[in-house]
Coordinates of C-alpha atoms and ligand atoms in Angstrom, one line a residue:
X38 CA 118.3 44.4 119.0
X39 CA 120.2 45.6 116.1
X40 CA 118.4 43.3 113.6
X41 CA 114.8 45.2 115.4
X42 CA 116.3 48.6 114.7
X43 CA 116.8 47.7 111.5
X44 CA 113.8 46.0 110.4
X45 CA 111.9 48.7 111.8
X46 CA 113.9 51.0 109.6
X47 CA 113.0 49.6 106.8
X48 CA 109.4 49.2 107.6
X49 CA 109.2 52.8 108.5
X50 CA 111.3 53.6 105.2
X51 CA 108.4 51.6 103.1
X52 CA 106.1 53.0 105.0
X53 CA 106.8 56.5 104.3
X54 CA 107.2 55.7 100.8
X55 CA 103.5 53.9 100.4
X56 CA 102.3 56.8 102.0
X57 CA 104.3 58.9 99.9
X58 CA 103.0 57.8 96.7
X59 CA 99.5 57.7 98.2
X60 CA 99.9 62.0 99.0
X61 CA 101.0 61.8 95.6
X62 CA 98.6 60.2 94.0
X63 CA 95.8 62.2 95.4
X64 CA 97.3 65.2 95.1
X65 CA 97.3 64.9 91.4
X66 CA 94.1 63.2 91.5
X67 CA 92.7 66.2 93.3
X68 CA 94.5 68.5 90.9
X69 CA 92.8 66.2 88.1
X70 CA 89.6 66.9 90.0
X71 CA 89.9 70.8 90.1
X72 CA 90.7 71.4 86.8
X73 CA 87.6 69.7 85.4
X74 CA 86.3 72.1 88.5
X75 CA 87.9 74.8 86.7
X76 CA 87.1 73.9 82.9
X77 CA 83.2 73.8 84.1
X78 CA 83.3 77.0 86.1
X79 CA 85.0 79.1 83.0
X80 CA 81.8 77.6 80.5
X81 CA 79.5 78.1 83.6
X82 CA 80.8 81.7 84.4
X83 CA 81.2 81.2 87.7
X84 CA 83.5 83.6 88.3
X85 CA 82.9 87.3 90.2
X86 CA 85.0 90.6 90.3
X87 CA 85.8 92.3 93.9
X88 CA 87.6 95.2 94.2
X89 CA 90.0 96.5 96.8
X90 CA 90.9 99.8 97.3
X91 CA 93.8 101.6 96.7
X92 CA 94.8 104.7 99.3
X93 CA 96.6 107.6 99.1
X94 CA 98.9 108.3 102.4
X95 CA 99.1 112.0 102.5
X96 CA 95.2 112.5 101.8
X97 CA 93.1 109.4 102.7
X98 CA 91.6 109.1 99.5
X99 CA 90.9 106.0 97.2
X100 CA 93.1 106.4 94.3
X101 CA 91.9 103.4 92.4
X102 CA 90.6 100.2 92.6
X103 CA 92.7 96.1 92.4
X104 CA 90.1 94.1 90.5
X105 CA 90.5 90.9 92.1
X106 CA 89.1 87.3 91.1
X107 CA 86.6 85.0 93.0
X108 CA 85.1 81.9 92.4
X109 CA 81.7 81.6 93.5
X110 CA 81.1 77.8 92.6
X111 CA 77.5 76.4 92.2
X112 CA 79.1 73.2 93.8
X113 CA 81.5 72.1 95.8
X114 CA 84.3 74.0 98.4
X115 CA 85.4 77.7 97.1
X116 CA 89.1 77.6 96.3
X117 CA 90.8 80.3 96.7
X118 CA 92.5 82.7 93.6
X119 CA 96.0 81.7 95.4
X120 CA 95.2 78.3 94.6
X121 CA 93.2 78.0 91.4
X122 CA 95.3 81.0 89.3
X123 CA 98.6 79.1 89.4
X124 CA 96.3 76.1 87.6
X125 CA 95.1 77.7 85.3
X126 CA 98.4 79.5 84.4
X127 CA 99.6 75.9 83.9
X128 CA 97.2 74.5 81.9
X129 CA 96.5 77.6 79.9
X130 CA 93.2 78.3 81.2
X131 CA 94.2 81.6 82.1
X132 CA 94.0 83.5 78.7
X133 CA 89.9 82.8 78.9
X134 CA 89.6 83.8 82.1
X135 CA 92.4 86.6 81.9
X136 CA 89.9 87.5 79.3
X137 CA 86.8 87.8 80.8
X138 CA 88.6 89.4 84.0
X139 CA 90.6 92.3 81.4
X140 CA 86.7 92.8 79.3
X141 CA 84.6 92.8 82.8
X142 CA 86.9 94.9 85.0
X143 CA 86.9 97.4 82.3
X144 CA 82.4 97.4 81.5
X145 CA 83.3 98.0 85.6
X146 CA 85.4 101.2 85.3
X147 CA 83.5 102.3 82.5
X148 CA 80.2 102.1 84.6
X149 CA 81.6 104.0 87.5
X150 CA 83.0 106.6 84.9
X151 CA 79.8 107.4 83.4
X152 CA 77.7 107.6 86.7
X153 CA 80.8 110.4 87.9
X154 CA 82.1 108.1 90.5
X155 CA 85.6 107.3 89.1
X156 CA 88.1 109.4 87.9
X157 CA 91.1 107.2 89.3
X158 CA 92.4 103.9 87.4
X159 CA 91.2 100.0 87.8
X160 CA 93.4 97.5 87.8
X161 CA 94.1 94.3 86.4
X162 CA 96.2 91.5 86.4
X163 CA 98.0 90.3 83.8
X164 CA 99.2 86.7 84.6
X165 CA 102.8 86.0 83.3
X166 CA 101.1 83.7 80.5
X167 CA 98.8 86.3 79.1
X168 CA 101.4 89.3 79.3
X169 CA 103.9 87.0 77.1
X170 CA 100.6 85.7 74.5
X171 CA 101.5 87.1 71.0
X172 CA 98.4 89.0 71.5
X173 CA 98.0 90.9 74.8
X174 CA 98.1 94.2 73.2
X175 CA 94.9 93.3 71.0
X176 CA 93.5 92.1 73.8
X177 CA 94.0 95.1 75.8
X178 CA 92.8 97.0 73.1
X179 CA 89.8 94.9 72.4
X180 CA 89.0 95.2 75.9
X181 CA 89.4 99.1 76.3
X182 CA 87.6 99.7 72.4
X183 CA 84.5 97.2 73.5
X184 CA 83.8 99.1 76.8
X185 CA 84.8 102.5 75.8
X186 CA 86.9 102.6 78.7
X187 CA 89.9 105.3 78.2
X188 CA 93.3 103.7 78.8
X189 CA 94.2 106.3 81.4
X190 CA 91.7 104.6 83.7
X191 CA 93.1 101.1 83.4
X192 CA 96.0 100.1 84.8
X193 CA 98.0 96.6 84.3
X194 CA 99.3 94.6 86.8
X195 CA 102.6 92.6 85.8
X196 CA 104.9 90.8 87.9
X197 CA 108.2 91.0 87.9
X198 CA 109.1 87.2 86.8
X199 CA 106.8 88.0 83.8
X200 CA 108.6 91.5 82.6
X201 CA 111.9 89.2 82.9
X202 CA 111.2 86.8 80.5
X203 CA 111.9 88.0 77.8
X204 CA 114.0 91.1 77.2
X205 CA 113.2 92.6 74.0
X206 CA 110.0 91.6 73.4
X207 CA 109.3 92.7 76.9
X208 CA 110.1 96.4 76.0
X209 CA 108.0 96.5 72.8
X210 CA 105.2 94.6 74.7
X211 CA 105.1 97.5 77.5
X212 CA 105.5 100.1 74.8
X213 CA 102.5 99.4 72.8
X214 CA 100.5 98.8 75.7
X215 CA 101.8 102.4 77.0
X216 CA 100.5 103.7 73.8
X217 CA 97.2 102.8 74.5
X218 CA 97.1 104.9 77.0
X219 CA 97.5 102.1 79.9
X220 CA 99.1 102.3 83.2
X221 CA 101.9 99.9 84.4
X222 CA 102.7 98.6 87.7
X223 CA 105.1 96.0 88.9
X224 CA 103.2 93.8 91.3
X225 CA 105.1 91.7 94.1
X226 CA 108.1 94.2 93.8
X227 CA 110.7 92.2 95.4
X228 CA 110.4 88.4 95.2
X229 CA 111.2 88.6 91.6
X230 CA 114.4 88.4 90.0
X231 CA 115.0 91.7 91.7
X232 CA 117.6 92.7 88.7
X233 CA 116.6 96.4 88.5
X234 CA 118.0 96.9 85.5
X235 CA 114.4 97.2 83.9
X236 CA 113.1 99.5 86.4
X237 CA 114.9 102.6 84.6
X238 CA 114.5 101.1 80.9
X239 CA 110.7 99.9 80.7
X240 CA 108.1 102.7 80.4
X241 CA 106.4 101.9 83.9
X242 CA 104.3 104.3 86.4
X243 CA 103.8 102.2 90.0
X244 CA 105.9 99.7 91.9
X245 CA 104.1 98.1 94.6
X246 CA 105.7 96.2 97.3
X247 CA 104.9 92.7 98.5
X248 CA 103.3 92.2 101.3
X249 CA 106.3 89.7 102.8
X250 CA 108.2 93.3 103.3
X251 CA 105.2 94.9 105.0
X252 CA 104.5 92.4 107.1
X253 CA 108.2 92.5 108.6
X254 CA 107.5 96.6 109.2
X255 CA 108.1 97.5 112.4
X256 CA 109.4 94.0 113.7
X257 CA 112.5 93.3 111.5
X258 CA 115.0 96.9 111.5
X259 CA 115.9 94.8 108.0
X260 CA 112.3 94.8 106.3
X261 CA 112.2 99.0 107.5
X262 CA 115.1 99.3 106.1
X263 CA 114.9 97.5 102.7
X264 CA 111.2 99.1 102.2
X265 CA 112.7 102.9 102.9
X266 CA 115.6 101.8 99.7
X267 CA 112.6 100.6 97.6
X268 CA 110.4 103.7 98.3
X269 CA 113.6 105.8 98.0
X270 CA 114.6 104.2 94.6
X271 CA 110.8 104.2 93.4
X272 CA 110.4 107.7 93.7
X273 CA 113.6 108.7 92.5
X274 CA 112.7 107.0 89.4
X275 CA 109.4 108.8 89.7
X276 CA 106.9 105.6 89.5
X277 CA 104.2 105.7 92.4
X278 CA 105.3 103.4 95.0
X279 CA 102.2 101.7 97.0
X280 CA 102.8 98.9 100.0
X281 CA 100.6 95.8 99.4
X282 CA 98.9 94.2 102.3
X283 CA 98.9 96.6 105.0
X284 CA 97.1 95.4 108.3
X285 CA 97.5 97.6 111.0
X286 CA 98.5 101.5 112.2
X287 CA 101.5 100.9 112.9
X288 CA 102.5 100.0 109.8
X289 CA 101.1 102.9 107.6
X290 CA 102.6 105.0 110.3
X291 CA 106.4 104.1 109.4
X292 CA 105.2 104.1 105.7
X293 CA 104.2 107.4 106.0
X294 CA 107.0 108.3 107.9
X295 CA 109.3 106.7 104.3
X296 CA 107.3 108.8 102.0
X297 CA 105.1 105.5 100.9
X298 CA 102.5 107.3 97.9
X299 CA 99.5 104.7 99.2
X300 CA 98.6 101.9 100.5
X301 CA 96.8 99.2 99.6
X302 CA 95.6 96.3 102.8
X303 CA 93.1 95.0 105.1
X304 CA 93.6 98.4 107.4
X305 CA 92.3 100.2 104.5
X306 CA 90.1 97.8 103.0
X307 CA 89.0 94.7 102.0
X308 CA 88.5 93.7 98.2
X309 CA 84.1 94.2 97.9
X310 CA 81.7 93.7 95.5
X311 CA 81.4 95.7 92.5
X312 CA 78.5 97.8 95.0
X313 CA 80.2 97.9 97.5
X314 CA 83.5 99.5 96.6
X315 CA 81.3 101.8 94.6
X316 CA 79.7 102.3 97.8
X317 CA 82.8 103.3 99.6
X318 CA 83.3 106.1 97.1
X319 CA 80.0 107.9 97.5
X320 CA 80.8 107.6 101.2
X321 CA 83.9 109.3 100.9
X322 CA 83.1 111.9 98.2
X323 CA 80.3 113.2 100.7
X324 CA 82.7 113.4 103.1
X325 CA 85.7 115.3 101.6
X326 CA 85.1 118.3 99.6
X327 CA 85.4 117.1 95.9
Ligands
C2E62 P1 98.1 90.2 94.1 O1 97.8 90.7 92.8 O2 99.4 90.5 94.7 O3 96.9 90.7 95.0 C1 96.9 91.0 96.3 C2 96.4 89.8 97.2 O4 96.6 90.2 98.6 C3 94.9 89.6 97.1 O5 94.8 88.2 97.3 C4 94.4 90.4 98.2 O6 93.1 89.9 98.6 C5 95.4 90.1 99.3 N1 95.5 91.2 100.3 C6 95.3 92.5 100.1 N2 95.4 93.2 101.3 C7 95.8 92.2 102.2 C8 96.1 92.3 103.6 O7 96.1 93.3 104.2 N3 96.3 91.1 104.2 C9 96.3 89.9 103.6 N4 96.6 88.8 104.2 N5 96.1 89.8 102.2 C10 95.8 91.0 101.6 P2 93.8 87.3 96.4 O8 92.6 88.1 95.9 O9 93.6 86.0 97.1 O10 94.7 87.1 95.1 C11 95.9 86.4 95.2 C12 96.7 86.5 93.9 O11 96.0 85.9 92.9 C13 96.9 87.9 93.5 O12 98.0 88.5 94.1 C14 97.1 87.8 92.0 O13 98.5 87.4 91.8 C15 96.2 86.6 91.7 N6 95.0 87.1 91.1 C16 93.9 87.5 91.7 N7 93.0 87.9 90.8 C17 93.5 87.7 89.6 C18 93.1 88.0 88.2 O14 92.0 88.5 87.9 N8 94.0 87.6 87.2 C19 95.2 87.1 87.5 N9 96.0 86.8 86.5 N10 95.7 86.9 88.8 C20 94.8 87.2 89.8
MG63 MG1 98.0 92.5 91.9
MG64 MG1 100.8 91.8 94.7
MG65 MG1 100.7 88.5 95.4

C-alpha cells in the first residue's frame, strides 16, 4: 500500500512537471506568437485612441479626457491594453507606439481645441520605459510643436514605479517637461513604492488613486479610511486628486463626502471613440450654461 502511495506520488510529481513545462512552453510560445502580433500591428497601424472622461465632483462637468489604447487587429482575437502594454514595455516596442499614442492624442486635443470643444487637458501615458528614454522631453516637444497643441492642454500620465527610478534624473526629467507647459499626474497612486518623499519635491499637479482603493469604498472601513489620508494629503499638497475606476453611487457619494476633486470610472463613463467623447461634450455644453 505504501509502495502504491508512493509510486503514485511520483507519477503525479512527473506529471505535474510534464504538464508544467508544457504551460510553459506555450506560454512563451504564445508570447512568441503575440509579439510578431504586435511587431505587424505597429507597421500595420492597427491601433485606435478612446477616450474616457474625466469628472469634476462638485459640478458634474468633464474636466478632461484619458486617452486610452486599443487594438483593433485585422486578424486574430483583440488582446487587451492590460495584456499587450506590459509586452511591449519588455521588448521595447513601446517607444513606437508611445509615440504614435503622445503625436495622435495630441492632433486629437488640438482638433477639439480649434472646433471650441476643449478647453480642459488630454491625457497620456507615459509608460515607465519612455518616461526614463534619454529623449522623452524631445518627444514631448515634438509632439506638442507638430500638432500645435499648447502644453497646458496635455497632461502626462506617470506611474509611480517610473518617477522612482531614478532620483535625479527624475527631477530634471519632470522639470523640463513642466517647462513645456505640461501637466503631471501620478497614475495608480498607491501600489507603487508609496515612499512620498517625491510627492512634495517633484513639480506635479494630480494624483489619481487606483482603482484597488475604490473598489474597497464603502465595504472595507480600511480602504475609506486610507482614501480620505490620500485625498487629505493630496490636497494639502495642492495637486488635484481624482479616484480611478469608479463604478457605482455609492462610491462617488463617500468620495464626495472626502472632498475627492473628480472622478474618473464606468459610473461616469466609458473610454469612446474619438466622436463619441466629443459627442458627450456638445451634450453637456448644451446642457449647462457655458
Ligand atoms: P490606467 O492608465 O490606470 O488606465 C485606467 C484603466 O482602467 C483603463 O484600462 C480603463 O479602461 C480602466 N477603467 C476605467 N474606469 C474603470 C471602471 O470603472 N472599472 C473598471 N473595471 N475599469 C475601469 P485599459 O484601457 O484597459 O488600460 C489598462 C492600462 O494599460 C492603463 O491603466 C495603462 O497603464 C495602460 N495603457 C492604456 N493605454 C496606454 C497608452 O496609450 N500608453 C501606455 N503607456 N499605457 C497605456
Ligand atoms: Mg492612466
Ligand atoms: Mg491608473
Ligand atoms: Mg492601472
Amino acid at each position: 500500500c505504501a509502495d502504491v502511495a508512493m509510486y503514485q506520488a511520483k507519477e503525479n510529481g512527473r506529471n505535474s512537471y510534464h504538464f508544467h513545462t508544457k504551460e510553459l512552453t506555450r506560454a512563451a510560445e504564445n508570447r512568441q506568437a503575440l509579439e510578431s502580433r504586435l511587431h505587424r500591428a505597429i507597421t500595420a497601424q492597427e491601433f485606435v485612441l478612446h477616450y474616457q472622461p474625466q469628472v469634476d465632483v462638485a459640478s458634474g462637468r468633464i474636466l478632461g479626457f484619458e486617452a486610452l489604447v486599443r487594438w483593433q487587429p485585422e486578424s486574430g482575437e483583440p488582446v487587451s491594453p492590460g495584456v499587450f502594454i506590459p509586452l511591449l514595455e519588455e521588448t521595447g516596442l513601446i517607444l513606437a507606439l508611445g509615440d504614435w499614442v503622445l503625436h495622435e492624442a495630441c492632433r486629437q486635443a488640438l482638433r477639439w481645441h480649434a472646433a471650441g470643444l476643449l478647453d480642459v487637458p488630454v491625457s497620456v501615458n507615459l509608460s515607465p520605459h519612455q518616461f526614463q528614454h534619454l529623449d522623452v522631453v524631445e518627444l514631448v516637444r515634438r509632439a506638442l510643436a507638430h500638432s500645435g497643441l499648447p502644453g497646458a492642454l496635455l497632461e502626462l500620465e506617470i506611474t509611480e514605479g517610473a518617477l522612482m527610478a531614478q532620483d535625479l534624473t527624475t527631477q530634471a526629467r519632470l522639470s523640463e517637461l513642466k517647462a513645456l507647459g505640461v501637466r503631471l499626474a501620478v497614475d495608480d497612486f498607491g501600489t507603487g513604492y508609496s515612499s512620498l518623499a517625491y510627492l512634495s519635491r517633484f513639480p506635479l499637479d494630480k494624483l489619481k488613486i487606483d482603482k484597488s482603493f475604490i473598489d474597497g469604498l464603502g465595504q472595507d472601513e480600511r480602504a475609506d479610511k486610507i482614501v480620505a489620508t490620500i485625498i487629505a494629503m493630496g490636497q494639502g499638497l495642492d495637486l488635484q486628486v481624482v479616484a480611478e475606476g469608479v463604478e457605482n453611487a455609492e462610491q462617488l457619494q463617500l468620495l464626495r463626502a472626502q472632498g475627492c476633486d473628480a472622478v474618473q470610472g464606468y459610473l461616469c463613463g466609458r473610454p469612446l471613440p474619438a466622436e463619441q467623447a466629443a459627442a458627450r461634450l456638445v451634450q453637456e455644453r448644451q446642457v449647462l450654461p457655458a
